[in-house]
Tab-separated table of C-alpha atoms in Angstrom:
chain	number	residue	atom	x	y	z
A	5	MET	CA	94.183	56.693	115.077
A	6	ALA	CA	97.108	57.971	113.045
A	7	ASN	CA	97.341	61.423	111.484
A	8	ILE	CA	97.971	62.142	107.833
A	9	SER	CA	98.897	65.294	105.986
A	10	THR	CA	96.460	66.937	103.584
A	11	ASN	CA	99.151	66.275	100.982
A	12	GLU	CA	98.248	62.591	101.235
A	13	PHE	CA	94.527	63.087	100.620
A	14	LYS	CA	92.965	60.592	98.211
A	15	ASN	CA	89.383	59.900	97.225
A	16	GLY	CA	87.837	57.309	99.506
A	17	LEU	CA	90.089	58.112	102.471
A	18	LYS	CA	88.221	58.370	105.781
A	19	VAL	CA	89.184	61.198	108.131
A	20	ILE	CA	87.821	62.777	111.306
A	21	LEU	CA	86.314	66.268	110.987
A	22	ASP	CA	84.628	67.882	113.982
A	23	ARG	CA	84.680	64.484	115.677
A	24	ALA	CA	82.708	62.779	112.877
A	25	PRO	CA	84.093	60.256	110.383
A	26	CYS	CA	84.011	61.659	106.839
A	27	SER	CA	84.863	60.147	103.491
A	28	ILE	CA	86.812	62.187	100.928
A	29	VAL	CA	84.815	62.442	97.719
A	30	GLU	CA	86.932	64.987	95.831
A	31	ASN	CA	90.300	66.627	96.478
A	32	ILE	CA	91.598	69.505	94.350
A	33	ILE	CA	94.814	71.355	95.081
A	34	VAL	CA	94.798	75.085	94.430
A	35	LYS	CA	97.663	77.497	94.699
A	36	PRO	CA	97.703	81.259	94.501
A	37	GLY	CA	100.449	82.881	92.389
A	38	LYS	CA	102.716	82.771	95.403
A	39	GLY	CA	102.459	81.315	98.848
A	40	GLN	CA	100.525	78.652	100.679
A	41	ALA	CA	98.723	75.997	98.650
A	42	PHE	CA	95.253	74.838	99.683
A	43	ASN	CA	93.176	71.696	99.236
A	44	ARG	CA	89.594	72.163	98.152
A	45	VAL	CA	87.921	69.005	99.491
A	46	LYS	CA	84.404	67.587	99.158
A	47	LEU	CA	83.536	65.178	101.953
A	48	LYS	CA	80.605	63.028	103.052
A	49	ASN	CA	79.822	62.853	106.744
A	50	LEU	CA	79.378	59.127	107.358
A	51	LEU	CA	77.175	59.662	110.393
A	52	THR	CA	74.693	62.109	108.904
A	53	GLY	CA	75.136	61.270	105.209
A	54	LYS	CA	75.456	65.013	104.491
A	55	SER	CA	77.990	66.424	102.016
A	56	LEU	CA	80.265	69.305	102.883
A	57	GLU	CA	83.041	71.265	101.208
A	58	LYS	CA	86.062	72.306	103.228
A	59	THR	CA	89.223	74.154	102.330
A	60	PHE	CA	92.398	72.868	104.006
A	61	LYS	CA	95.872	74.343	104.181
A	62	SER	CA	98.256	72.031	102.378
A	63	SER	CA	100.555	70.216	104.828
A	64	GLU	CA	97.894	70.352	107.541
A	65	ASN	CA	97.538	67.255	109.729
A	66	ILE	CA	94.244	65.390	109.954
A	67	GLU	CA	93.284	62.374	112.014
A	68	LEU	CA	92.471	59.246	110.040
A	69	ALA	CA	89.133	57.663	110.919
A	70	ASP	CA	89.043	53.997	111.821
A	71	VAL	CA	86.301	53.182	109.353
A	72	MET	CA	85.852	49.830	107.672
A	73	ASP	CA	83.226	48.391	105.359
A	74	ILE	CA	82.598	44.722	106.131
A	75	GLU	CA	80.035	42.250	104.775
A	76	TYR	CA	77.667	40.708	107.313
A	77	GLN	CA	74.555	38.570	106.938
A	78	TYR	CA	71.268	39.904	108.259
A	79	SER	CA	69.841	37.635	110.995
A	80	TYR	CA	66.796	39.174	112.670
A	81	ALA	CA	65.437	42.268	114.337
A	82	ASP	CA	63.855	43.097	117.650
A	83	ALA	CA	62.398	46.254	119.147
A	84	ASP	CA	65.842	47.796	119.724
A	85	ALA	CA	68.056	46.791	116.839
A	86	TRP	CA	68.799	44.805	113.726
A	87	TYR	CA	71.260	41.943	114.190
A	88	PHE	CA	73.865	40.777	111.703
A	89	MET	CA	76.296	37.897	111.730
A	90	HIS	CA	79.750	37.672	110.185
A	91	PRO	CA	79.691	34.724	107.724
A	92	GLU	CA	83.118	33.419	108.798
A	93	THR	CA	83.655	34.397	112.426
A	94	PHE	CA	79.956	34.155	113.386
A	95	GLU	CA	80.462	37.355	115.344
A	96	GLN	CA	77.192	39.174	115.927
A	97	ILE	CA	76.713	42.936	115.760
A	98	ALA	CA	73.721	45.170	116.239
A	99	ALA	CA	72.770	48.232	114.201
A	100	ASP	CA	70.326	50.842	115.466
A	101	LYS	CA	67.584	52.525	113.432
A	102	LYS	CA	69.863	55.461	112.548
A	103	ALA	CA	72.556	53.161	111.215
A	104	MET	CA	69.991	51.151	109.274
A	105	SER	CA	69.105	54.363	107.371
A	106	GLY	CA	66.173	52.716	105.658
A	107	ALA	CA	67.905	49.424	104.793
A	108	ASP	CA	65.395	47.596	107.018
A	109	GLN	CA	62.644	48.028	104.419
A	110	TRP	CA	64.412	45.571	102.089
A	111	LEU	CA	65.476	42.788	104.462
A	112	THR	CA	63.724	39.542	105.360
A	113	GLY	CA	66.656	37.374	106.437
A	114	GLN	CA	70.053	36.075	105.303
A	115	GLU	CA	70.762	39.004	102.950
A	116	THR	CA	74.421	39.995	102.705
A	117	CYS	CA	74.782	43.649	103.656
A	118	LEU	CA	77.752	45.981	103.793
A	119	ILE	CA	78.137	47.389	107.289
A	120	THR	CA	80.210	50.543	107.788
A	121	LEU	CA	81.965	50.321	111.141
A	122	TRP	CA	83.564	53.270	112.912
A	123	ASN	CA	85.749	52.236	115.840
A	124	ASP	CA	83.972	48.877	115.533
A	125	ASN	CA	80.484	50.422	115.828
A	126	PRO	CA	77.987	50.090	112.969
A	127	ILE	CA	77.165	53.554	111.645
A	128	ALA	CA	75.657	52.659	108.284
A	129	VAL	CA	74.132	49.616	106.639
A	130	THR	CA	73.975	49.169	102.866
A	131	PRO	CA	71.612	46.429	101.671
A	132	PRO	CA	72.419	44.432	98.535
A	133	ASN	CA	71.728	46.352	95.303
A	134	PHE	CA	68.855	44.020	94.407
A	135	VAL	CA	66.423	42.045	96.558
A	136	GLU	CA	63.582	39.683	95.729
A	137	LEU	CA	60.415	40.213	97.733
A	138	LYS	CA	56.846	38.919	97.640
A	139	ILE	CA	53.945	41.273	96.987
A	140	THR	CA	51.501	40.881	99.862
A	141	GLU	CA	48.943	43.428	98.747
A	142	SER	CA	48.046	44.763	95.329
A	143	GLU	CA	44.795	45.493	93.470
A	144	PRO	CA	44.413	43.859	90.059
A	145	GLY	CA	45.448	46.344	87.382
A	146	VAL	CA	42.747	47.872	85.167
A	147	LYS	CA	43.763	49.386	81.891
A	148	GLY	CA	42.104	52.660	81.129
A	149	ASP	CA	42.261	54.357	77.707
A	150	THR	CA	45.808	54.772	76.410
A	151	ALA	CA	45.809	58.547	76.636
A	152	SER	CA	45.506	58.812	80.384
A	153	SER	CA	46.227	55.294	81.729
A	154	ASN	CA	48.646	54.807	84.569
A	155	VAL	CA	51.166	52.137	83.615
A	156	THR	CA	51.934	51.349	87.262
A	157	LYS	CA	49.988	50.616	90.397
A	158	PRO	CA	51.000	50.567	94.046
A	159	ALA	CA	52.039	47.287	95.688
A	160	ILE	CA	52.963	46.462	99.274
A	161	LEU	CA	55.872	44.058	99.756
A	162	GLU	CA	56.297	41.492	102.532
A	163	THR	CA	58.573	43.883	104.448
A	164	GLY	CA	55.842	46.502	104.544
A	165	VAL	CA	57.368	48.893	102.020
A	166	GLU	CA	55.219	50.213	99.169
A	167	ILE	CA	56.580	50.417	95.635
A	168	LYS	CA	55.141	50.944	92.157
A	169	VAL	CA	54.787	47.915	89.889
A	170	PRO	CA	53.462	47.430	86.324
A	171	LEU	CA	49.745	46.636	85.961
A	172	PHE	CA	50.356	43.044	84.885
A	173	VAL	CA	52.107	42.106	88.131
A	174	ASP	CA	49.830	40.429	90.680
A	175	GLN	CA	49.582	39.947	94.416
A	176	ASP	CA	51.614	36.970	95.743
A	177	GLU	CA	54.142	37.328	92.938
A	178	ILE	CA	57.833	37.754	93.714
A	179	VAL	CA	59.505	40.842	92.261
A	180	LYS	CA	63.093	42.037	91.960
A	181	VAL	CA	63.655	45.547	93.333
A	182	ASP	CA	66.635	47.924	93.063
A	183	THR	CA	67.258	49.039	96.656
A	184	ARG	CA	69.158	52.114	95.533
A	185	THR	CA	66.178	53.592	93.743
A	186	GLY	CA	63.278	51.690	95.308
A	187	GLU	CA	62.113	50.747	91.822
A	188	TYR	CA	60.640	47.550	90.409
A	189	VAL	CA	63.087	45.785	88.090
A	190	SER	CA	61.370	42.543	87.024
A	191	ARG	CA	59.230	39.603	88.049
A	192	VAL	CA	60.966	36.582	89.500
A	193	LYS	CA	59.931	33.013	88.681
A	194	ALA	CA	59.062	31.315	91.986
B	19	MET	CA	96.862	66.141	79.216
B	20	SER	CA	97.889	67.262	75.768
B	21	LEU	CA	96.287	65.586	72.783
B	22	GLU	CA	99.120	66.525	70.438
B	23	SER	CA	101.803	63.964	69.797
B	24	LYS	CA	105.250	64.973	70.907
B	25	PRO	CA	107.363	66.554	69.743
B	26	SER	CA	105.254	68.998	67.721
B	27	ALA	CA	107.141	70.777	64.969
B	28	ILE	CA	104.981	73.864	65.358
B	29	ILE	CA	105.686	74.150	69.068
B	30	ILE	CA	109.407	73.610	68.595
B	31	LYS	CA	109.489	76.395	66.008
B	32	GLU	CA	107.326	78.766	68.062
B	33	ARG	CA	109.483	78.233	71.108
B	34	ALA	CA	112.622	78.929	69.064
B	35	LYS	CA	111.041	82.114	67.691
B	36	LEU	CA	110.124	83.291	71.167
B	37	LEU	CA	113.600	82.651	72.558
B	38	GLN	CA	115.182	84.451	69.615
B	39	GLN	CA	112.919	87.458	70.150
B	40	VAL	CA	113.744	87.511	73.868
B	41	ARG	CA	117.455	87.439	73.119
B	42	TYR	CA	117.112	90.216	70.566
B	43	PHE	CA	115.172	92.352	73.080
B	44	PHE	CA	118.029	92.085	75.586
B	45	TYR	CA	120.642	92.599	72.897
B	46	GLN	CA	118.930	95.882	72.016
B	47	HIS	CA	118.772	96.856	75.699
B	48	LYS	CA	122.449	95.942	76.193
B	49	VAL	CA	121.788	93.292	78.839
B	50	LEU	CA	124.355	90.465	78.978
B	51	GLU	CA	123.265	86.823	78.763
B	52	VAL	CA	124.737	84.613	81.501
B	53	ASP	CA	124.687	80.875	82.093
B	54	THR	CA	124.936	79.716	85.723
B	55	PRO	CA	124.909	76.204	87.266
B	56	HIS	CA	121.716	74.168	87.596
B	57	LEU	CA	123.120	72.380	90.627
B	58	GLY	CA	124.168	74.164	93.810
B	59	GLN	CA	125.262	73.493	97.380
B	60	SER	CA	122.266	75.383	98.682
B	61	THR	CA	118.833	76.568	97.649
B	62	SER	CA	115.992	78.803	98.777
B	63	PRO	CA	114.751	77.897	102.281
B	64	ASP	CA	111.226	79.142	101.433
B	65	PRO	CA	108.900	76.354	102.675
B	66	GLN	CA	106.670	76.878	99.631
B	67	THR	CA	109.570	76.178	97.250
B	68	LEU	CA	110.300	72.481	97.051
B	69	SER	CA	113.788	71.922	95.694
B	70	LEU	CA	114.946	68.550	94.457
B	71	LYS	CA	118.087	67.103	95.946
B	72	VAL	CA	120.701	65.360	93.825
B	73	GLY	CA	123.226	63.765	96.134
B	74	HIS	CA	124.346	66.555	98.454
B	75	GLN	CA	123.360	69.290	96.036
B	76	TYR	CA	120.088	70.890	94.969
B	77	LEU	CA	118.601	71.445	91.549
B	78	GLN	CA	118.105	75.203	91.475
B	79	PRO	CA	114.518	76.529	91.614
B	80	SER	CA	115.818	79.843	90.283
B	81	PRO	CA	119.205	81.186	89.120
B	82	GLU	CA	118.854	84.076	91.573
B	83	PHE	CA	121.639	83.307	94.021
B	84	PHE	CA	124.219	82.709	91.287
B	85	MET	CA	123.146	85.770	89.338
B	86	LYS	CA	123.393	88.013	92.374
B	87	ARG	CA	126.927	86.777	92.974
B	88	LEU	CA	127.717	87.904	89.421
B	89	LEU	CA	126.088	91.284	90.077
B	90	ALA	CA	128.150	91.748	93.231
B	91	ASN	CA	131.225	91.008	91.149
B	92	GLY	CA	130.446	93.854	88.782
B	93	SER	CA	128.709	92.045	85.933
B	94	GLY	CA	126.332	94.906	85.168
B	95	ASP	CA	122.850	94.150	83.744
B	96	ILE	CA	122.370	90.440	83.135
B	97	TYR	CA	119.692	87.984	81.995
B	98	GLN	CA	119.359	84.215	81.816
B	99	LEU	CA	117.052	81.705	80.188
B	100	ALA	CA	117.288	78.880	82.707
B	101	HIS	CA	115.724	75.486	83.182
B	102	VAL	CA	114.648	75.427	86.828
B	103	PHE	CA	113.212	72.672	89.006
B	104	ARG	CA	110.464	72.850	91.617
B	105	GLU	CA	108.623	69.927	93.056
B	106	ASP	CA	105.251	71.593	92.634
B	107	LEU	CA	101.971	69.773	92.686
B	108	ALA	CA	101.017	69.023	89.094
B	109	SER	CA	98.547	71.388	87.479
B	110	PRO	CA	97.796	72.674	83.970
B	111	ARG	CA	100.269	75.499	84.680
B	112	HIS	CA	102.915	73.699	86.680
B	113	ARG	CA	105.635	71.360	85.594
B	114	LEU	CA	108.531	70.077	87.685
B	115	GLU	CA	111.076	71.305	85.141
B	116	PHE	CA	110.302	74.584	83.415
B	117	MET	CA	112.034	77.608	81.935
B	118	LEU	CA	112.458	80.930	83.672
B	119	LEU	CA	113.646	84.144	82.116
B	120	GLU	CA	115.340	86.021	84.922
B	121	TRP	CA	116.968	89.428	84.578
B	122	TYR	CA	118.483	92.179	86.714
B	123	ARG	CA	118.755	95.908	85.938
B	124	LEU	CA	121.016	98.271	87.826
B	125	ASP	CA	119.548	101.624	88.898
B	126	PHE	CA	116.004	100.457	88.133
B	127	ASN	CA	113.338	100.674	90.812
B	128	MET	CA	110.323	98.367	90.903
B	129	PHE	CA	108.230	100.588	88.619
B	130	ASP	CA	111.017	100.966	86.023
B	131	LEU	CA	111.270	97.219	85.793
B	132	MET	CA	107.490	96.728	85.566
B	133	ALA	CA	107.527	98.974	82.491
B	134	GLU	CA	110.269	96.884	80.927
B	135	VAL	CA	108.441	93.624	81.694
B	136	PHE	CA	105.388	95.057	79.973
B	137	ALA	CA	107.468	96.089	76.950
B	138	LEU	CA	108.858	92.560	76.623
B	139	VAL	CA	105.515	90.801	77.098
B	140	SER	CA	103.861	93.159	74.588
B	141	LEU	CA	106.118	91.719	71.867
B	142	PHE	CA	104.217	88.465	72.198
B	143	LEU	CA	100.811	89.740	73.308
B	144	PRO	CA	100.396	92.908	71.282
B	145	ASN	CA	96.867	93.920	72.280
B	146	LEU	CA	97.526	93.945	75.980
B	147	LYS	CA	96.610	96.949	78.100
B	148	MET	CA	98.641	97.411	81.235
B	149	HIS	CA	96.912	97.883	84.557
B	150	SER	CA	98.831	98.423	87.727
B	151	LEU	CA	97.506	98.518	91.244
B	152	SER	CA	98.917	98.172	94.711
B	153	TYR	CA	98.234	95.120	96.872
B	154	ARG	CA	96.128	97.368	99.061
B	155	GLU	CA	94.097	98.657	96.097
B	156	ALA	CA	93.601	95.105	94.814
B	157	PHE	CA	92.129	94.046	98.148
B	158	ASN	CA	90.032	97.185	98.416
B	159	ARG	CA	88.581	96.649	94.963
B	160	HIS	CA	87.812	92.936	95.277
B	161	THR	CA	87.141	92.397	98.983
B	162	LYS	CA	86.096	95.883	100.114
B	163	ILE	CA	88.793	95.790	102.807
B	164	GLU	CA	90.009	99.380	102.796
B	165	ASN	CA	93.486	98.739	104.179
B	166	VAL	CA	94.507	95.099	104.080
B	167	HIS	CA	97.827	95.908	105.754
B	168	THR	CA	96.153	96.890	109.018
B	169	ALA	CA	93.190	94.503	108.811
B	170	SER	CA	92.995	91.834	111.493
B	171	ARG	CA	93.134	88.097	110.898
B	172	GLN	CA	89.492	87.855	111.945
B	173	GLN	CA	88.391	90.560	109.488
B	174	LEU	CA	90.070	88.675	106.660
B	175	ALA	CA	88.484	85.400	107.795
B	176	ASN	CA	85.043	87.020	107.875
B	177	ILE	CA	85.381	88.486	104.375
B	178	TRP	CA	86.444	85.105	102.988
B	179	GLN	CA	83.515	83.324	104.611
B	180	GLN	CA	81.114	85.952	103.234
B	181	GLN	CA	82.441	85.362	99.737
B	182	LYS	CA	82.474	81.582	100.114
B	183	PRO	CA	79.433	80.868	102.270
B	184	LYS	CA	79.213	77.180	101.348
B	185	LEU	CA	82.826	76.304	102.168
B	186	VAL	CA	84.107	75.289	105.586
B	187	PRO	CA	87.217	77.379	106.292
B	188	PRO	CA	90.645	75.897	106.969
B	189	SER	CA	91.908	75.742	110.555
B	190	ASN	CA	95.092	77.240	112.040
B	191	MET	CA	95.197	80.151	109.614
B	192	SER	CA	97.667	82.956	110.230
B	193	LYS	CA	97.013	86.431	108.795
B	194	ASN	CA	99.415	85.599	105.974
B	195	ASP	CA	97.520	82.387	105.211
B	196	TRP	CA	94.300	84.404	104.935
B	197	LEU	CA	96.018	86.853	102.584
B	198	ASP	CA	97.030	83.914	100.361
B	199	LEU	CA	93.554	82.376	100.400
B	200	LEU	CA	91.856	85.698	99.639
B	201	MET	CA	94.311	86.305	96.776
B	202	LEU	CA	93.422	82.879	95.426
B	203	ASP	CA	89.656	83.009	95.873
B	204	SER	CA	88.706	86.663	95.748
B	205	ILE	CA	91.320	88.491	93.701
B	206	GLU	CA	93.116	86.315	91.147
B	207	PRO	CA	89.934	85.077	89.432
B	208	HIS	CA	88.961	88.706	88.749
B	209	LEU	CA	92.242	89.902	87.256
B	210	LYS	CA	91.508	90.335	83.561
B	211	GLY	CA	94.134	91.359	81.023
B	212	ALA	CA	97.627	92.314	82.168
B	213	VAL	CA	97.627	93.362	85.808
B	214	PHE	CA	100.670	94.283	87.863
B	215	ILE	CA	100.155	94.053	91.592
B	216	HIS	CA	102.851	95.844	93.554
B	217	SER	CA	103.804	96.924	97.090
B	218	TYR	CA	103.201	93.714	98.967
B	219	PRO	CA	102.911	93.348	102.757
B	220	VAL	CA	106.196	93.090	104.630
B	221	SER	CA	105.318	89.491	105.579
B	222	GLN	CA	105.478	88.545	101.888
B	223	ALA	CA	108.655	90.455	101.032
B	224	ALA	CA	110.779	87.407	100.104
B	225	LEU	CA	113.969	88.947	98.649
B	226	ALA	CA	112.612	92.480	98.189
B	227	LYS	CA	113.668	95.729	99.866
B	228	ILE	CA	111.220	97.283	102.273
B	229	LYS	CA	110.309	100.932	101.751
B	230	ASN	CA	107.650	102.882	103.688
B	231	GLY	CA	106.393	99.683	105.274
B	232	ARG	CA	105.811	97.962	101.948
B	233	ALA	CA	107.790	95.229	100.218
B	234	GLN	CA	109.112	96.500	96.891
B	235	ARG	CA	107.706	93.490	95.155
B	236	PHE	CA	105.462	93.096	92.127
B	237	GLU	CA	103.707	90.279	90.315
B	238	LEU	CA	102.351	90.275	86.792
B	239	TYR	CA	99.111	88.385	86.208
B	240	ILE	CA	97.687	87.810	82.758
B	241	ASP	CA	94.039	86.724	82.822
B	242	GLY	CA	94.481	85.591	86.403
B	243	MET	CA	97.616	83.515	85.748
B	244	GLU	CA	100.846	84.530	87.454
B	245	LEU	CA	103.496	85.239	84.840
B	246	ALA	CA	106.261	87.199	86.565
B	247	ASN	CA	107.522	88.004	90.054
B	248	GLY	CA	109.938	90.881	90.592
B	249	PHE	CA	111.682	92.839	93.331
B	250	ASP	CA	113.753	95.901	94.030
B	251	GLU	CA	116.414	93.593	95.385
B	252	LEU	CA	117.332	93.399	99.047
B	253	ASP	CA	121.024	94.196	99.425
B	254	SER	CA	121.541	93.756	103.161
B	255	SER	CA	123.146	90.434	104.044
B	256	SER	CA	122.084	90.629	107.713
B	257	GLU	CA	118.445	91.236	106.776
B	258	GLN	CA	118.636	88.447	104.182
B	259	ARG	CA	120.100	86.063	106.740
B	260	THR	CA	117.312	86.922	109.177
B	261	ARG	CA	114.675	86.177	106.523
B	262	PHE	CA	116.362	82.884	105.594
B	263	GLU	CA	116.436	81.842	109.254
B	264	LEU	CA	112.735	82.611	109.605
B	265	GLU	CA	112.026	80.507	106.519
B	266	ASN	CA	114.043	77.623	107.944
B	267	LYS	CA	112.023	77.882	111.159
B	268	GLN	CA	108.821	77.634	109.095
B	269	ARG	CA	110.278	74.614	107.277
B	270	ILE	CA	110.807	72.849	110.596
B	271	GLU	CA	107.243	73.696	111.662
B	272	ASN	CA	106.010	72.071	108.443
B	273	ASN	CA	108.130	68.934	109.006
B	274	LEU	CA	110.568	69.937	106.257
B	275	GLU	CA	114.351	69.657	106.522
B	276	PRO	CA	116.023	73.040	107.097
B	277	ILE	CA	118.390	74.210	104.345
B	278	THR	CA	122.051	75.029	105.029
B	279	LEU	CA	122.232	78.684	104.001
B	280	ASP	CA	124.091	79.798	100.885
B	281	GLU	CA	127.058	81.505	102.534
B	282	ASP	CA	128.607	82.367	99.142
B	283	PHE	CA	125.473	84.294	98.296
B	284	LEU	CA	125.394	86.047	101.683
B	285	LYS	CA	129.102	86.905	101.289
B	286	ALA	CA	128.315	88.476	97.908
B	287	LEU	CA	125.669	90.648	99.559
B	288	ASP	CA	128.317	91.697	102.111
B	289	GLN	CA	130.663	92.533	99.279
B	290	GLY	CA	127.998	94.822	97.975
B	291	LEU	CA	125.103	94.199	95.635
B	292	PRO	CA	124.547	97.296	93.493
B	293	GLN	CA	121.037	98.790	93.697
B	294	CYS	CA	119.041	96.818	91.171
B	295	SER	CA	115.661	95.325	90.440
B	296	GLY	CA	115.209	91.794	89.196
B	297	VAL	CA	112.359	89.722	87.821
B	298	ALA	CA	111.618	86.084	86.974
B	299	LEU	CA	109.152	85.355	84.172
B	300	GLY	CA	107.758	81.953	83.148
B	301	ILE	CA	108.715	81.342	79.519
B	302	ASP	CA	106.451	78.281	79.135
B	303	ARG	CA	103.492	80.273	80.428
B	304	LEU	CA	104.369	83.173	78.119
B	305	LEU	CA	104.379	80.735	75.203
B	306	MET	CA	101.039	79.328	76.386
B	307	LEU	CA	99.537	82.829	76.382
B	308	SER	CA	100.932	83.775	72.994
B	309	LEU	CA	99.658	80.540	71.400
B	310	GLY	CA	96.369	80.418	73.285
B	311	LYS	CA	97.165	77.125	75.000
B	312	LYS	CA	95.549	76.194	78.314
B	313	ASN	CA	97.948	73.490	79.429
B	314	ILE	CA	101.698	73.812	79.962
B	315	LEU	CA	102.177	70.381	78.415
B	316	ASP	CA	100.805	71.789	75.144
B	317	VAL	CA	103.874	74.031	74.773
B	318	ALA	CA	106.430	71.457	75.880
B	319	SER	CA	108.887	69.919	73.464
B	320	PHE	CA	108.393	66.558	75.172
């Protein structure tokens, strides 16, 4: 892939660092009284999800990473991978557990997910911000005295993930969940 | 960005007052004001100085080359308040077009001129105490490297990493690059008040003479901000040409166009530049300091 100069750094740009694709989160140029300028850059490693801070010489050359974020529809999963289909080309791709990075706990089928591809390989899967899932297991809520009552109770969703829901929500109900926080948002009318 | 609407009457008046006081200072010291072209056939080949091209000419990043031609022609002590142009990356202290006060004093060495710079700056910042330390002392004090001039590239890299444990270091760093990064990260942030740093490494001599293995160069920092850069001026045209050619080589390495050297300037050095020391001081930054402003746009007329 092409090289760019650190002078062309912008937030959101994807570059290769130590052979891993990284996204630029912050880029500040610093210059001593005289001499070489430097870029103070915060990056996110797209493979590990870890943040790092690196100082670059200005006018240094870096390889651009061939990274694209494309929407695919979730199809199904087997023992090895999760399979997605492109809504227009019907192309199928497979993401492994590492790439799924927990997205699997929100998917039942047909959800539109954002797949991050590096050199055409899925490295990360982002589920939709909100999903609607059925509660398959939850005890009826019992209100205790107001001073010490819990306002939530645990509930297991059809995908197997456990979240906290308000006491008035019952088993077999459908709830809306924020996948970014794993939190209950509201009940959904069937 | 500045929140004041332009132009501000207060700023216009303060700037006028400052310029008048500068002129009066030089009038008292019998230094002649000169006015040299803003456009020239050539410019500094320093790869860190980005000059703007206008047709086949360059907007001058400093009046230095013209002023030295005047000195070689027997002008005596001279000063100039010049608009200069450098395509620097924008910052609260950088502007593409800014004003430099540049002056040259015959028979002054670096230390004589530092004293005069302090006298001038004290007019606008009266409670300033002057501190002066060599480049070597500055590194010793802030990085514990006893002699930075003989330290290895690896030693410098190690010290930087110790001071910045969470940062990944840059690649392809020469010893000079490490000196710049350590200045930036380990020394400049700790320079409080008025600090002159003098006697730079030979690799950072720019247009300064070299004496006892040290560049006769000084910089004035006020609260960590660079305000002035001065030299006991190099007067050898062959040495100057060699330095220019090295800078052009570095330009090519950085994918920059080489600059056709200023032969008129080199000829003037051949003719004979009298022994002198010269200094360039940022007027906008001086105004910022005297008015307590943090952004160069806050002292601009527009």
